[in-house]
mmCIF file of C-alpha atoms in Angstrom:
data_model
loop_
_atom_site.group_PDB
_atom_site.id
_atom_site.type_symbol
_atom_site.label_atom_id
_atom_site.label_comp_id
_atom_site.label_asym_id
_atom_site.label_seq_id
_atom_site.Cartn_x
_atom_site.Cartn_y
_atom_site.Cartn_z
ATOM 1 C CA UNK A 1 -7.732 9.197 -13.368
ATOM 2 C CA UNK A 2 -6.935 5.644 -12.844
ATOM 3 C CA UNK A 3 -8.849 3.134 -10.327
ATOM 4 C CA UNK A 4 -8.718 -0.265 -9.684
ATOM 5 C CA UNK A 5 -9.848 -2.701 -6.823
ATOM 6 C CA UNK A 6 -9.232 -6.144 -5.565
ATOM 7 C CA UNK A 7 -9.440 -8.607 -2.845
ATOM 8 C CA UNK A 8 -6.711 -10.776 -1.136
ATOM 9 C CA UNK A 9 -7.056 -13.677 1.290
ATOM 10 C CA UNK A 10 -4.836 -13.165 4.265
ATOM 11 C CA UNK A 11 -3.379 -16.238 6.183
ATOM 12 C CA UNK A 12 -4.128 -14.524 9.582
ATOM 13 C CA UNK A 13 -7.153 -13.267 11.725
ATOM 14 C CA UNK A 14 -8.084 -9.669 11.606
ATOM 15 C CA UNK A 15 -6.258 -8.068 14.526
ATOM 16 C CA UNK A 16 -2.995 -9.672 13.397
ATOM 17 C CA UNK A 17 -3.717 -8.927 9.966
ATOM 18 C CA UNK A 18 -4.121 -5.349 11.122
ATOM 19 C CA UNK A 19 -1.315 -5.222 13.051
ATOM 20 C CA UNK A 20 0.959 -6.131 10.666
ATOM 21 C CA UNK A 21 -0.468 -4.180 7.806
ATOM 22 C CA UNK A 22 0.041 -0.726 10.113
ATOM 23 C CA UNK A 23 3.571 -1.883 11.036
ATOM 24 C CA UNK A 24 5.729 0.745 9.444
ATOM 25 C CA UNK A 25 8.867 -1.803 9.137
ATOM 26 C CA UNK A 26 6.286 -4.139 7.426
ATOM 27 C CA UNK A 27 5.590 -1.293 5.092
ATOM 28 C CA UNK A 28 8.858 -0.279 4.213
ATOM 29 C CA UNK A 29 9.582 -3.855 2.980
ATOM 30 C CA UNK A 30 6.381 -4.247 1.140
ATOM 31 C CA UNK A 31 6.275 -0.961 -1.080
ATOM 32 C CA UNK A 32 8.274 -1.601 -4.236
ATOM 33 C CA UNK A 33 11.602 0.125 -4.190
ATOM 34 C CA UNK A 34 11.336 1.577 -0.981
ATOM 35 C CA UNK A 35 14.791 2.737 0.345
ATOM 36 C CA UNK A 36 13.510 4.627 3.486
ATOM 37 C CA UNK A 37 10.547 4.805 5.407
ATOM 38 C CA UNK A 38 10.463 7.100 8.436
ATOM 39 C CA UNK A 39 7.566 8.105 10.610
ATOM 40 C CA UNK A 40 7.250 11.828 10.794
ATOM 41 C CA UNK A 41 4.177 11.762 12.992
ATOM 42 C CA UNK A 42 1.683 9.372 13.902
ATOM 43 C CA UNK A 43 0.219 7.486 10.804
ATOM 44 C CA UNK A 44 2.200 9.978 8.560
ATOM 45 C CA UNK A 45 5.243 8.648 6.819
ATOM 46 C CA UNK A 46 7.938 10.312 4.677
ATOM 47 C CA UNK A 47 9.660 7.732 1.989
ATOM 48 C CA UNK A 48 12.007 7.495 -0.620
ATOM 49 C CA UNK A 49 11.006 5.276 -3.462
ATOM 50 C CA UNK A 50 13.153 4.353 -6.424
ATOM 51 C CA UNK A 51 10.821 2.723 -8.954
ATOM 52 C CA UNK A 52 12.517 0.599 -11.838
ATOM 53 C CA UNK A 53 9.147 0.165 -13.714
ATOM 54 C CA UNK A 54 8.271 1.506 -17.198
ATOM 55 C CA UNK A 55 7.223 5.018 -17.437
ATOM 56 C CA UNK A 56 7.253 5.833 -13.470
ATOM 57 C CA UNK A 57 11.078 5.148 -13.317
ATOM 58 C CA UNK A 58 13.066 7.246 -11.361
ATOM 59 C CA UNK A 59 13.224 8.355 -7.553
ATOM 60 C CA UNK A 60 10.251 9.955 -5.428
ATOM 61 C CA UNK A 61 10.354 11.423 -2.338
ATOM 62 C CA UNK A 62 6.742 10.592 -0.817
ATOM 63 C CA UNK A 63 4.572 11.171 1.830
ATOM 64 C CA UNK A 64 2.226 8.139 3.150
ATOM 65 C CA UNK A 65 -0.587 9.226 5.387
ATOM 66 C CA UNK A 66 -2.940 6.597 7.164
ATOM 67 C CA UNK A 67 -6.585 8.034 7.443
ATOM 68 C CA UNK A 68 -10.125 7.229 8.442
ATOM 69 C CA UNK A 69 -8.789 4.554 10.704
ATOM 70 C CA UNK A 70 -11.471 2.382 12.204
ATOM 71 C CA UNK A 71 -9.198 -0.346 13.784
ATOM 72 C CA UNK A 72 -9.130 -3.536 13.350
ATOM 73 C CA UNK A 73 -11.510 -2.802 9.895
ATOM 74 C CA UNK A 74 -10.668 -0.319 7.654
ATOM 75 C CA UNK A 75 -8.335 2.789 6.895
ATOM 76 C CA UNK A 76 -7.590 5.223 3.974
ATOM 77 C CA UNK A 77 -3.926 5.353 2.620
ATOM 78 C CA UNK A 78 -3.062 8.906 1.024
ATOM 79 C CA UNK A 79 0.127 8.558 -0.925
ATOM 80 C CA UNK A 80 1.815 11.683 -2.628
ATOM 81 C CA UNK A 81 5.034 11.388 -4.526
ATOM 82 C CA UNK A 82 7.100 13.963 -6.370
ATOM 83 C CA UNK A 83 10.209 12.915 -8.727
ATOM 84 C CA UNK A 84 12.028 13.402 -12.142
ATOM 85 C CA UNK A 85 9.312 11.483 -13.895
ATOM 86 C CA UNK A 86 6.519 13.547 -12.393
ATOM 87 C CA UNK A 87 4.056 13.436 -9.652
ATOM 88 C CA UNK A 88 1.672 10.827 -8.110
ATOM 89 C CA UNK A 89 -1.218 11.287 -6.002
ATOM 90 C CA UNK A 90 -3.011 8.309 -5.011
ATOM 91 C CA UNK A 91 -5.620 7.272 -2.492
ATOM 92 C CA UNK A 92 -6.495 3.725 -1.523
ATOM 93 C CA UNK A 93 -9.254 2.292 0.657
ATOM 94 C CA UNK A 94 -8.408 -0.966 2.487
ATOM 95 C CA UNK A 95 -11.185 -2.834 4.305
ATOM 96 C CA UNK A 96 -10.446 -6.092 6.396
ATOM 97 C CA UNK A 97 -13.384 -8.536 6.671
ATOM 98 C CA UNK A 98 -12.990 -11.435 9.234
ATOM 99 C CA UNK A 99 -13.751 -15.069 8.072
ATOM 100 C CA UNK A 100 -12.270 -16.884 10.990
ATOM 101 C CA UNK A 101 -9.521 -17.116 13.609
ATOM 102 C CA UNK A 102 -6.775 -17.769 10.490
ATOM 103 C CA UNK A 103 -8.318 -16.169 7.651
ATOM 104 C CA UNK A 104 -9.186 -12.380 6.663
ATOM 105 C CA UNK A 105 -10.377 -11.160 3.422
ATOM 106 C CA UNK A 106 -8.729 -7.691 2.514
ATOM 107 C CA UNK A 107 -10.548 -5.538 0.011
ATOM 108 C CA UNK A 108 -8.950 -2.435 -1.559
ATOM 109 C CA UNK A 109 -9.990 0.172 -3.984
ATOM 110 C CA UNK A 110 -7.621 2.914 -5.410
ATOM 111 C CA UNK A 111 -7.610 6.009 -7.493
ATOM 112 C CA UNK A 112 -4.453 7.565 -8.587
ATOM 113 C CA UNK A 113 -3.620 10.949 -10.476
ATOM 114 C CA UNK A 114 -0.353 11.421 -12.306
ATOM 115 C CA UNK A 115 1.363 14.652 -13.387
ATOM 116 C CA UNK A 116 4.477 15.562 -15.091
ATOM 117 C CA UNK A 117 6.215 13.435 -17.971
ATOM 118 C CA UNK A 118 4.390 10.301 -16.528
ATOM 119 C CA UNK A 119 0.952 11.869 -17.747
ATOM 120 C CA UNK A 120 2.200 11.592 -21.265
ATOM 121 C CA UNK A 121 2.274 7.833 -21.165
ATOM 122 C CA UNK A 122 -1.039 6.184 -22.036
ATOM 123 C CA UNK A 123 -3.504 5.227 -19.216
ATOM 124 C CA UNK A 124 -3.370 1.680 -20.342
ATOM 125 C CA UNK A 125 0.229 1.370 -19.543
ATOM 126 C CA UNK A 126 -0.033 3.199 -16.319
ATOM 127 C CA UNK A 127 -2.783 0.881 -15.304
ATOM 128 C CA UNK A 128 -0.535 -1.875 -15.880
ATOM 129 C CA UNK A 129 1.812 -0.453 -13.714
ATOM 130 C CA UNK A 130 -0.265 0.527 -10.960
ATOM 131 C CA UNK A 131 -1.738 -3.363 -10.904
ATOM 132 C CA UNK A 132 1.871 -4.640 -11.031
ATOM 133 C CA UNK A 133 3.186 -2.114 -8.037
ATOM 134 C CA UNK A 134 0.164 -3.420 -5.934
ATOM 135 C CA UNK A 135 0.068 -6.899 -6.617
ATOM 136 C CA UNK A 136 3.823 -6.782 -5.698
ATOM 137 C CA UNK A 137 2.947 -5.238 -2.431
ATOM 138 C CA UNK A 138 0.203 -7.603 -1.564
ATOM 139 C CA UNK A 139 2.486 -10.709 -2.501
ATOM 140 C CA UNK A 140 5.256 -9.459 -0.006
ATOM 141 C CA UNK A 141 2.721 -8.731 2.381
ATOM 142 C CA UNK A 142 1.300 -12.173 2.258
ATOM 143 C CA UNK A 143 4.948 -13.372 3.168
ATOM 144 C CA UNK A 144 5.261 -11.119 5.866
ATOM 145 C CA UNK A 145 1.903 -11.959 7.577
ATOM 146 C CA UNK A 146 2.855 -15.894 7.191
ATOM 147 C CA UNK A 147 6.464 -14.991 8.851
ATOM 148 C CA UNK A 148 4.631 -13.683 11.769
ATOM 149 C CA UNK A 149 1.766 -16.298 11.936
ATOM 150 C CA UNK A 150 4.611 -19.098 12.322
ATOM 151 C CA UNK A 151 6.001 -17.259 15.533
#
C-alpha cells in the first residue's frame, strides 16, 4: 500500500476551481498518458491510459469514479486500472478550501495498491512514480485553470 498527500494553490475561486476540476475534457488533458476518456454514467468514466513511466510502463484500461461529492468542497476519486504490467487500485480524497475570490487551496490524500508485475517493484520506486504522475496532473491542471480565468 502506498500513501501520499499534498496541497496546491489554485489561481481561481472555489466555484471555478470545482467546475474545472470536474470537467471531463480537462481531466482527459491532465491525466498523464490519457488517450481517451469517456463518460459512461454520471461521475463515472472509462479511460485508456498509456504510461511511459518506469515499472508501470504499459497500457491500462481504467475506470475513474467520483464519489462522496460535496460541491464545491470535496470529492473522492476512485481509480481502477488493468494492463500488461498489472493492476492499480487507487483512491484520492480531494478537498478545496476557499482563500478569496482568486485563490483556492486544494488538499489531496491518496492511497494506492498495485498487483501483478508492477507489485514486484520496490515501494520506493512506485512511490516516486505516483508522485510524478500526481505532480504532472496538478501542474497541467493549474495551466488549464489559468486558461479559464483569462477568459
